[in-house]
Short mmCIF file of C-alpha atoms in Angstrom, two decimals:
data_model
loop_
_atom_site.label_atom_id
_atom_site.label_comp_id
_atom_site.label_asym_id
_atom_site.label_seq_id
_atom_site.Cartn_x
_atom_site.Cartn_y
_atom_site.Cartn_z
CA UNK A 15 51.25 -43.92 -27.54
CA UNK A 16 51.00 -45.55 -30.94
CA UNK A 17 54.53 -46.10 -32.25
CA UNK A 18 55.44 -48.66 -34.96
CA UNK A 19 58.40 -49.91 -32.91
CA UNK A 20 60.19 -49.17 -29.70
CA UNK A 21 63.44 -48.07 -31.32
CA UNK A 22 64.92 -47.51 -34.72
CA UNK A 23 67.95 -46.07 -36.31
CA UNK A 24 67.97 -42.29 -36.60
CA UNK A 25 67.59 -41.20 -40.17
CA UNK A 26 70.18 -38.92 -41.68
CA UNK A 27 67.78 -35.99 -41.90
CA UNK A 28 67.06 -36.24 -38.21
CA UNK A 29 70.69 -36.70 -37.34
CA UNK A 30 71.59 -33.55 -39.17
CA UNK A 31 69.24 -31.60 -36.84
CA UNK A 32 70.61 -32.97 -33.59
CA UNK A 33 74.26 -33.85 -34.16
CA UNK A 34 75.53 -30.60 -32.65
CA UNK A 35 72.95 -30.43 -29.82
CA UNK A 36 72.91 -32.18 -26.46
CA UNK A 37 69.15 -32.04 -26.00
CA UNK A 38 66.14 -30.30 -27.45
CA UNK A 39 63.10 -30.68 -29.63
CA UNK A 40 61.99 -29.84 -33.12
CA UNK A 41 58.99 -30.21 -35.38
CA UNK A 42 58.82 -31.63 -38.88
CA UNK A 43 55.83 -30.07 -40.53
CA UNK A 44 55.76 -32.41 -43.53
CA UNK A 45 55.53 -35.42 -41.19
CA UNK A 46 53.37 -33.72 -38.52
CA UNK A 47 55.73 -35.17 -35.94
CA UNK A 48 57.26 -33.61 -32.89
CA UNK A 49 60.68 -34.87 -31.73
CA UNK A 50 62.37 -34.68 -28.35
CA UNK A 51 65.97 -35.82 -27.98
CA UNK A 52 68.56 -36.22 -25.23
CA UNK A 53 72.24 -37.29 -25.43
CA UNK A 54 73.64 -39.47 -22.63
CA UNK A 55 76.81 -41.56 -21.96
CA UNK A 56 76.08 -45.08 -20.78
CA UNK A 57 79.81 -45.94 -20.60
CA UNK A 58 82.77 -44.50 -18.86
CA UNK A 59 84.23 -43.75 -22.21
CA UNK A 60 82.97 -40.28 -22.95
CA UNK A 61 83.83 -40.70 -26.55
CA UNK A 62 80.87 -43.00 -27.01
CA UNK A 63 77.43 -41.48 -26.54
CA UNK A 64 73.90 -42.38 -27.24
CA UNK A 65 71.02 -40.20 -28.30
CA UNK A 66 67.51 -41.09 -27.27
CA UNK A 67 64.85 -39.53 -29.46
CA UNK A 68 61.12 -39.53 -28.82
CA UNK A 69 58.81 -39.17 -31.79
CA UNK A 70 55.27 -37.93 -31.11
CA UNK A 71 52.37 -37.63 -33.51
CA UNK A 72 51.01 -34.10 -33.35
CA UNK A 73 47.39 -35.28 -33.66
CA UNK A 74 47.74 -37.64 -30.71
CA UNK A 75 49.51 -34.99 -28.66
CA UNK A 76 46.88 -32.33 -29.31
CA UNK A 77 43.85 -34.63 -29.05
CA UNK A 78 43.21 -34.00 -25.30
CA UNK A 79 43.59 -30.26 -25.81
CA UNK A 80 41.27 -30.36 -28.80
CA UNK A 81 38.68 -32.19 -26.72
CA UNK A 82 39.03 -29.59 -23.98
CA UNK A 83 38.78 -26.80 -26.57
CA UNK A 84 35.64 -28.30 -28.11
CA UNK A 85 34.15 -28.77 -24.64
CA UNK A 86 34.88 -25.15 -23.78
CA UNK A 87 33.31 -23.98 -27.04
CA UNK A 88 30.20 -26.07 -26.39
CA UNK A 89 30.03 -24.77 -22.82
CA UNK A 90 30.44 -21.18 -24.03
CA UNK A 91 27.69 -21.67 -26.62
CA UNK A 92 25.35 -23.15 -24.02
CA UNK A 93 26.19 -20.37 -21.57
CA UNK A 94 25.46 -17.81 -24.29
CA UNK A 95 22.10 -19.42 -25.09
CA UNK A 96 21.19 -19.59 -21.41
CA UNK A 97 22.25 -15.96 -20.95
CA UNK A 98 20.11 -14.90 -23.91
CA UNK A 99 17.16 -16.85 -22.52
CA UNK A 100 17.61 -15.29 -19.08
CA UNK A 101 17.96 -11.85 -20.66
CA UNK A 102 14.72 -12.39 -22.58
CA UNK A 103 13.05 -13.62 -19.41
CA UNK A 104 14.35 -10.63 -17.50
CA UNK A 105 13.16 -8.26 -20.20
CA UNK A 106 9.75 -9.91 -20.25
CA UNK A 107 9.16 -9.99 -16.49
CA UNK A 108 11.28 -7.09 -15.24
CA UNK A 109 12.42 -4.63 -17.89
CA UNK A 110 9.19 -4.59 -19.93
CA UNK A 111 6.92 -4.18 -16.89
CA UNK A 112 9.12 -1.39 -15.58
CA UNK A 113 9.02 0.25 -19.01
CA UNK A 114 5.22 0.01 -18.97
CA UNK A 115 5.20 1.38 -15.44
CA UNK A 116 7.40 4.30 -16.54
CA UNK A 117 5.07 4.97 -19.49
CA UNK A 118 2.06 4.87 -17.16
CA UNK A 119 3.72 7.37 -14.83
CA UNK A 120 4.39 9.67 -17.77
CA UNK A 121 0.76 9.43 -18.93
CA UNK A 122 -0.42 10.09 -15.41
CA UNK A 123 1.90 13.10 -15.13
CA UNK A 124 0.45 14.37 -18.43
CA UNK A 125 -3.02 14.32 -16.92
CA UNK A 126 -4.44 10.91 -17.79
CA UNK A 127 -6.61 9.98 -14.81
CA UNK A 128 -6.30 6.23 -14.50
CA UNK A 129 -4.96 3.66 -12.09
CA UNK A 130 -5.46 0.73 -14.47
CA UNK A 131 -1.86 -0.43 -14.75
CA UNK A 132 -0.80 -4.07 -14.71
CA UNK A 133 2.90 -4.82 -14.67
CA UNK A 134 2.34 -8.57 -15.17
CA UNK A 135 0.17 -11.45 -14.15
CA UNK A 136 0.30 -11.80 -10.35
CA UNK A 137 1.64 -15.38 -10.46
CA UNK A 138 4.36 -14.48 -12.91
CA UNK A 139 5.46 -11.09 -11.63
CA UNK A 140 8.04 -10.77 -8.94
CA UNK A 141 6.83 -9.71 -5.51
CA UNK A 142 8.67 -6.40 -5.78
CA UNK A 143 6.88 -5.56 -9.03
CA UNK A 144 3.53 -6.38 -7.49
CA UNK A 145 4.35 -4.07 -4.59
CA UNK A 146 5.35 -1.39 -7.08
CA UNK A 147 2.04 -1.82 -8.90
CA UNK A 148 0.05 -1.59 -5.67
CA UNK A 149 2.03 1.46 -4.58
CA UNK A 150 1.24 3.18 -7.87
CA UNK A 151 -2.47 2.43 -7.51
CA UNK A 152 -2.39 3.72 -3.93
CA UNK A 153 -0.63 6.88 -5.11
CA UNK A 154 -3.26 7.47 -7.81
CA UNK A 155 -6.06 6.82 -5.32
CA UNK A 156 -4.68 9.32 -2.80
CA UNK A 157 -4.11 11.94 -5.51
CA UNK A 158 -7.68 11.49 -6.75
CA UNK A 159 -8.99 11.79 -3.20
CA UNK A 160 -6.94 14.95 -2.68
CA UNK A 161 -8.18 16.40 -5.96
CA UNK A 162 -11.76 15.55 -5.05
CA UNK A 163 -11.39 17.20 -1.64
CA UNK A 164 -9.77 20.22 -3.27
CA UNK A 165 -12.60 20.50 -5.81
CA UNK A 166 -15.21 20.18 -3.08
CA UNK A 167 -13.48 22.86 -1.02
CA UNK A 168 -13.26 25.16 -4.04
CA UNK A 169 -16.92 24.59 -4.90
CA UNK A 170 -17.88 25.23 -1.30
CA UNK A 171 -15.88 28.46 -1.20
CA UNK A 172 -17.40 29.61 -4.50
CA UNK A 173 -20.88 28.74 -3.28
CA UNK A 174 -20.34 30.55 0.01
CA UNK A 175 -18.99 33.61 -1.79
CA UNK A 176 -21.98 33.53 -4.14
CA UNK A 177 -24.39 33.15 -1.24
CA UNK A 178 -22.72 35.95 0.70
CA UNK A 179 -22.84 38.43 -2.18
CA UNK A 180 -26.42 37.57 -3.11
CA UNK A 181 -27.35 37.57 0.58
CA UNK A 182 -26.16 41.13 1.05
CA UNK A 183 -28.16 42.26 -1.96
CA UNK A 184 -31.20 40.23 -0.88
CA UNK A 185 -31.11 41.71 2.62
CA UNK A 186 -31.25 45.23 1.26
CA UNK A 187 -34.04 44.39 -1.17
CA UNK A 188 -35.95 42.47 1.51
CA UNK A 189 -35.92 45.36 3.95
CA UNK A 190 -37.01 47.78 1.25
CA UNK A 191 -39.90 45.55 0.14
CA UNK A 192 -41.02 44.56 3.63
CA UNK A 193 -42.31 48.00 4.63
CA UNK A 194 -44.52 48.50 1.53
CA UNK A 195 -45.88 44.98 2.00
CA UNK A 196 -46.87 45.75 5.58
CA UNK A 197 -48.65 48.87 4.34
CA UNK A 198 -50.48 46.85 1.67
CA UNK A 199 -51.63 44.35 4.30
CA UNK A 200 -52.83 47.16 6.57
CA UNK A 201 -54.75 48.85 3.77
CA UNK A 202 -56.26 45.52 2.70
CA UNK A 203 -57.49 44.96 6.26
CA UNK A 204 -59.00 48.47 6.40
CA UNK A 205 -60.67 48.05 3.01
CA UNK A 206 -62.12 44.68 4.03
CA UNK A 207 -63.50 46.22 7.24
CA UNK A 208 -65.32 49.00 5.33
CA UNK A 209 -66.69 46.79 2.55
CA UNK A 210 -70.47 46.45 2.34
CA UNK A 211 -71.75 42.98 3.24
CA UNK A 212 -73.41 42.32 -0.08
CA UNK A 213 -70.41 42.83 -2.38
CA UNK A 214 -68.96 39.28 -2.44
CA UNK A 215 -66.77 39.77 -5.51
CA UNK A 216 -65.06 42.83 -4.09
CA UNK A 217 -64.48 41.01 -0.80
CA UNK A 218 -62.98 38.09 -2.74
CA UNK A 219 -60.63 40.47 -4.56
CA UNK A 220 -59.49 42.00 -1.28
CA UNK A 221 -58.89 38.51 0.16
CA UNK A 222 -56.79 37.69 -2.90
CA UNK A 223 -54.85 40.93 -2.43
CA UNK A 224 -54.13 40.05 1.20
CA UNK A 225 -53.07 36.47 0.35
CA UNK A 226 -50.67 37.68 -2.33
CA UNK A 227 -49.22 40.22 0.09
CA UNK A 228 -48.78 37.48 2.69
CA UNK A 229 -47.08 35.26 0.10
CA UNK A 230 -44.76 38.11 -0.83
CA UNK A 231 -44.07 38.56 2.87
CA UNK A 232 -43.09 34.90 3.18
CA UNK A 233 -40.70 35.32 0.27
CA UNK A 234 -39.19 38.40 1.90
CA UNK A 235 -38.83 36.48 5.17
CA UNK A 236 -37.05 33.71 3.30
CA UNK A 237 -34.74 36.29 1.71
CA UNK A 238 -33.92 37.79 5.11
CA UNK A 239 -33.30 34.36 6.65
CA UNK A 240 -31.08 33.51 3.71
CA UNK A 241 -29.15 36.76 4.13
CA UNK A 242 -28.68 36.41 7.87
CA UNK A 243 -27.24 32.85 7.87
CA UNK A 244 -27.63 32.59 11.63
CA UNK A 245 -24.86 30.43 13.22
CA UNK A 246 -26.18 27.17 14.70
CA UNK A 247 -26.77 26.62 18.41
CA UNK A 248 -25.40 23.17 19.20
CA UNK A 249 -27.24 20.67 21.37
CA UNK A 250 -27.44 16.89 21.64
CA UNK A 251 -30.59 15.30 20.23
CA UNK A 252 -31.79 11.84 19.21
CA UNK A 253 -31.71 11.34 15.44
CA UNK A 254 -34.72 9.01 15.26
CA UNK A 255 -37.02 11.29 17.30
CA UNK A 256 -35.83 14.35 15.35
CA UNK A 257 -36.72 12.69 12.04
CA UNK A 258 -40.06 11.44 13.35
CA UNK A 259 -40.97 14.94 14.58
CA UNK A 260 -40.02 16.33 11.16
CA UNK A 261 -42.23 13.77 9.41
CA UNK A 262 -45.14 14.82 11.66
CA UNK A 263 -44.67 18.42 10.51
CA UNK A 264 -44.95 17.59 6.80
CA UNK A 265 -47.50 14.79 7.13
CA UNK A 266 -50.49 17.03 6.26
CA UNK A 267 -48.79 18.05 3.00
CA UNK A 268 -48.01 14.39 2.26
CA UNK A 269 -51.66 13.37 2.79
CA UNK A 270 -52.77 16.24 0.59
CA UNK A 271 -50.63 14.86 -2.28
CA UNK A 272 -51.53 11.21 -1.40
CA UNK A 273 -47.86 10.45 -0.76
CA UNK A 274 -46.57 8.03 1.89
CA UNK A 275 -43.48 8.86 3.94
CA UNK A 276 -41.59 5.75 5.04
CA UNK A 277 -38.93 5.96 7.76
CA UNK A 278 -36.52 3.02 7.62
CA UNK A 279 -34.75 1.56 10.63
CA UNK A 280 -31.98 3.88 11.76
CA UNK A 281 -28.82 3.40 13.82
CA UNK A 282 -29.14 4.48 17.44
CA UNK A 283 -27.27 7.78 17.24
CA UNK A 284 -27.23 11.08 19.06
CA UNK A 285 -26.57 14.06 16.84
CA UNK A 286 -24.92 17.28 17.92
CA UNK A 287 -26.09 20.42 16.17
CA UNK A 288 -28.83 23.00 15.90
CA UNK A 289 -31.96 20.85 15.97
CA UNK A 290 -34.25 23.57 14.63
CA UNK A 291 -31.98 24.54 11.74
CA UNK A 292 -31.41 20.93 10.72
CA UNK A 293 -35.15 20.32 10.99
CA UNK A 294 -35.67 23.26 8.63
CA UNK A 295 -33.37 21.51 6.15
CA UNK A 296 -35.26 18.20 6.46
CA UNK A 297 -38.64 19.94 6.11
CA UNK A 298 -37.43 21.64 2.93
CA UNK A 299 -36.10 18.38 1.45
CA UNK A 300 -39.25 16.45 2.37
CA UNK A 301 -41.53 19.17 0.96
CA UNK A 302 -39.56 19.13 -2.29
CA UNK A 303 -39.82 15.32 -2.42
CA UNK A 304 -43.56 15.36 -1.70
CA UNK A 305 -44.28 18.04 -4.29
CA UNK A 306 -42.22 16.17 -6.90
CA UNK A 307 -44.05 12.88 -6.26
CA UNK A 308 -47.15 11.48 -7.90
CA UNK A 309 -50.16 10.17 -5.96
CA UNK A 310 -49.45 6.80 -4.30
CA UNK A 311 -45.68 7.39 -4.47
CA UNK A 312 -43.46 6.71 -1.47
CA UNK A 313 -40.85 9.09 -0.05
CA UNK A 314 -38.23 7.11 1.87
CA UNK A 315 -35.97 8.28 4.68
CA UNK A 316 -32.96 6.20 5.71
CA UNK A 317 -29.69 6.74 7.52
CA UNK A 318 -26.39 5.03 8.16
CA UNK A 319 -22.98 5.59 9.63
CA UNK A 320 -20.54 6.84 7.01
CA UNK A 321 -17.05 6.27 8.30
CA UNK A 322 -15.60 7.46 11.58
CA UNK A 323 -17.68 10.19 13.20
CA UNK A 324 -20.06 10.69 10.25
CA UNK A 325 -23.74 10.02 9.64
CA UNK A 326 -25.44 10.03 6.24
CA UNK A 327 -29.19 10.65 5.84
CA UNK A 328 -31.06 9.92 2.59
CA UNK A 329 -34.38 11.39 1.42
CA UNK A 330 -35.46 9.52 -1.73
CA UNK A 331 -38.46 10.22 -3.95
CA UNK A 332 -39.88 8.73 -7.15
CA UNK A 333 -40.36 12.01 -8.99
CA UNK A 334 -38.87 13.30 -12.22
CA UNK A 335 -35.23 13.49 -11.13
CA UNK A 336 -32.79 16.27 -11.99
CA UNK A 337 -32.06 17.11 -15.60
CA UNK A 338 -28.50 17.87 -16.66
CA UNK A 339 -29.16 21.57 -17.21
CA UNK A 340 -30.33 22.00 -13.60
CA UNK A 341 -27.52 20.13 -11.81
CA UNK A 342 -25.04 23.00 -11.86
CA UNK A 343 -27.63 25.55 -10.67
CA UNK A 344 -29.68 23.53 -8.22
CA UNK A 345 -28.25 25.31 -5.15
CA UNK A 346 -28.21 28.80 -6.71
CA UNK A 347 -30.40 31.32 -4.87
CA UNK A 348 -33.77 31.95 -6.57
CA UNK A 349 -33.32 29.00 -8.94
CA UNK A 350 -36.38 26.75 -9.01
CA UNK A 351 -37.91 24.18 -11.33
CA UNK A 352 -41.37 24.72 -9.86
CA UNK A 353 -44.11 26.69 -11.57
CA UNK A 354 -44.15 30.46 -11.09
CA UNK A 355 -45.60 31.33 -7.71
CA UNK A 356 -44.98 27.89 -6.16
CA UNK A 357 -41.50 28.51 -4.79
CA UNK A 358 -38.95 31.23 -4.17
CA UNK A 359 -35.91 29.15 -5.11
CA UNK A 360 -34.29 29.86 -1.74
CA UNK A 361 -35.04 26.61 0.11
CA UNK A 362 -32.06 24.60 -1.13
CA UNK A 363 -29.70 27.59 -0.88
CA UNK A 364 -30.67 28.14 2.75
CA UNK A 365 -30.45 24.39 3.44
CA UNK A 366 -26.97 24.22 1.92
CA UNK A 367 -25.83 27.15 4.08
CA UNK A 368 -27.15 25.46 7.24
CA UNK A 369 -25.45 22.15 6.41
CA UNK A 370 -22.17 23.90 5.65
CA UNK A 371 -22.38 25.73 8.98
CA UNK A 372 -22.54 22.25 10.54
CA UNK A 373 -19.39 21.22 8.63
CA UNK A 374 -21.44 18.83 6.51
CA UNK A 375 -22.34 18.22 2.89
CA UNK A 376 -25.62 18.30 0.96
CA UNK A 377 -25.91 16.49 -2.38
CA UNK A 378 -28.75 15.89 -4.81
CA UNK A 379 -28.51 12.95 -7.22
CA UNK A 380 -30.87 11.19 -9.59
CA UNK A 381 -31.69 7.68 -8.36
CA UNK A 382 -32.51 4.39 -10.07
CA UNK A 383 -36.26 4.94 -9.59
CA UNK A 384 -36.18 8.08 -11.70
CA UNK A 385 -36.44 10.41 -8.73
CA UNK A 386 -33.96 12.26 -6.55
CA UNK A 387 -31.79 11.22 -3.61
CA UNK A 388 -31.08 14.11 -1.25
CA UNK A 389 -28.03 13.09 0.79
CA UNK A 390 -26.99 14.89 3.97
CA UNK A 391 -23.61 14.02 5.48
CA UNK A 392 -22.97 15.40 8.96
CA UNK A 393 -20.21 14.86 11.51
CA UNK A 394 -21.15 13.37 14.85
CA UNK A 395 -19.83 14.50 18.20
CA UNK A 396 -18.93 17.93 19.49
CA UNK A 397 -18.52 20.17 16.45
CA UNK A 398 -18.78 23.57 18.09
CA UNK A 399 -15.03 24.02 18.20
CA UNK A 400 -14.64 23.07 14.58
CA UNK A 401 -17.31 25.46 13.37
CA UNK A 402 -16.07 28.56 15.17
#
């Protein structure tokens, strides 16, 4: 310690403070000194005593504590800055992403159909946040799938109810019309038999009468088939041979319209269903495709597995496609885009009923070539239990 000398005489002012004390300490503010004193008797004579006094400079005494205090203040300031930086980092990479996630959940709950949520960049976000993001996307995906399945089921139920109600009405009308048509055909045959050989125009008129009656009879037959909705008889059959046989049935119509039918390579699959009913569906789809095509167009048939236990068959043409106004009504009974007299509008309705009886789906979509893709999705394997 810095002291001017090792000892000195005690000044009167200091003596006045200690003369009645044995030991102690005091502080002189005007000098900024701290004093410690102790009386002791170096001789046997107790009448003579000494007082040792230690004088300390307050600045020197407090210097180590001041350094510690300053160090603590600096440490506290640094700790505060680091804490603020960590808090900002936490807010940026944890709190803010979670806030965005919460906002996205609220928007989704309010009906916004989106799974485009990013909590942070993958390399910056914590693994837990990435898992949270993926879980949210998975949740949205499953909800959308459930909603899609629900909508499909509702549409199927509405379509079946519509078909059932119209079918009942059509059956009654068909039976009532069928008998007069049979009478007209009988009378036309009798008239033709009694016609004189030289009257060609009259014979032509009678032939036209009979043809129109036969056409009306075909329409009535279609109505009755539509109304009956006969349950399928399930059997195993080869998909490739079934499609080839169907193509052979419609080939004359294709040649008439100068349209080529191309069957692409198919997976080696055995189907289980009512071969005749499903062939009726394919004939109807192919006839529609042929009639919608221009000369030299190609109608393509392809197939593929579509998930576990499913097969998907495509019939694609290069025709005019489906306009927006027709999409919602395309499967309605008696709806047709063909010219009057060229179709009853029952083919697709009957086809849809057959496919639904087989626990499948039938879709019509416009394709990139401007035409229509008819898509049949059917389950493979034994479906008889499922359809009962």
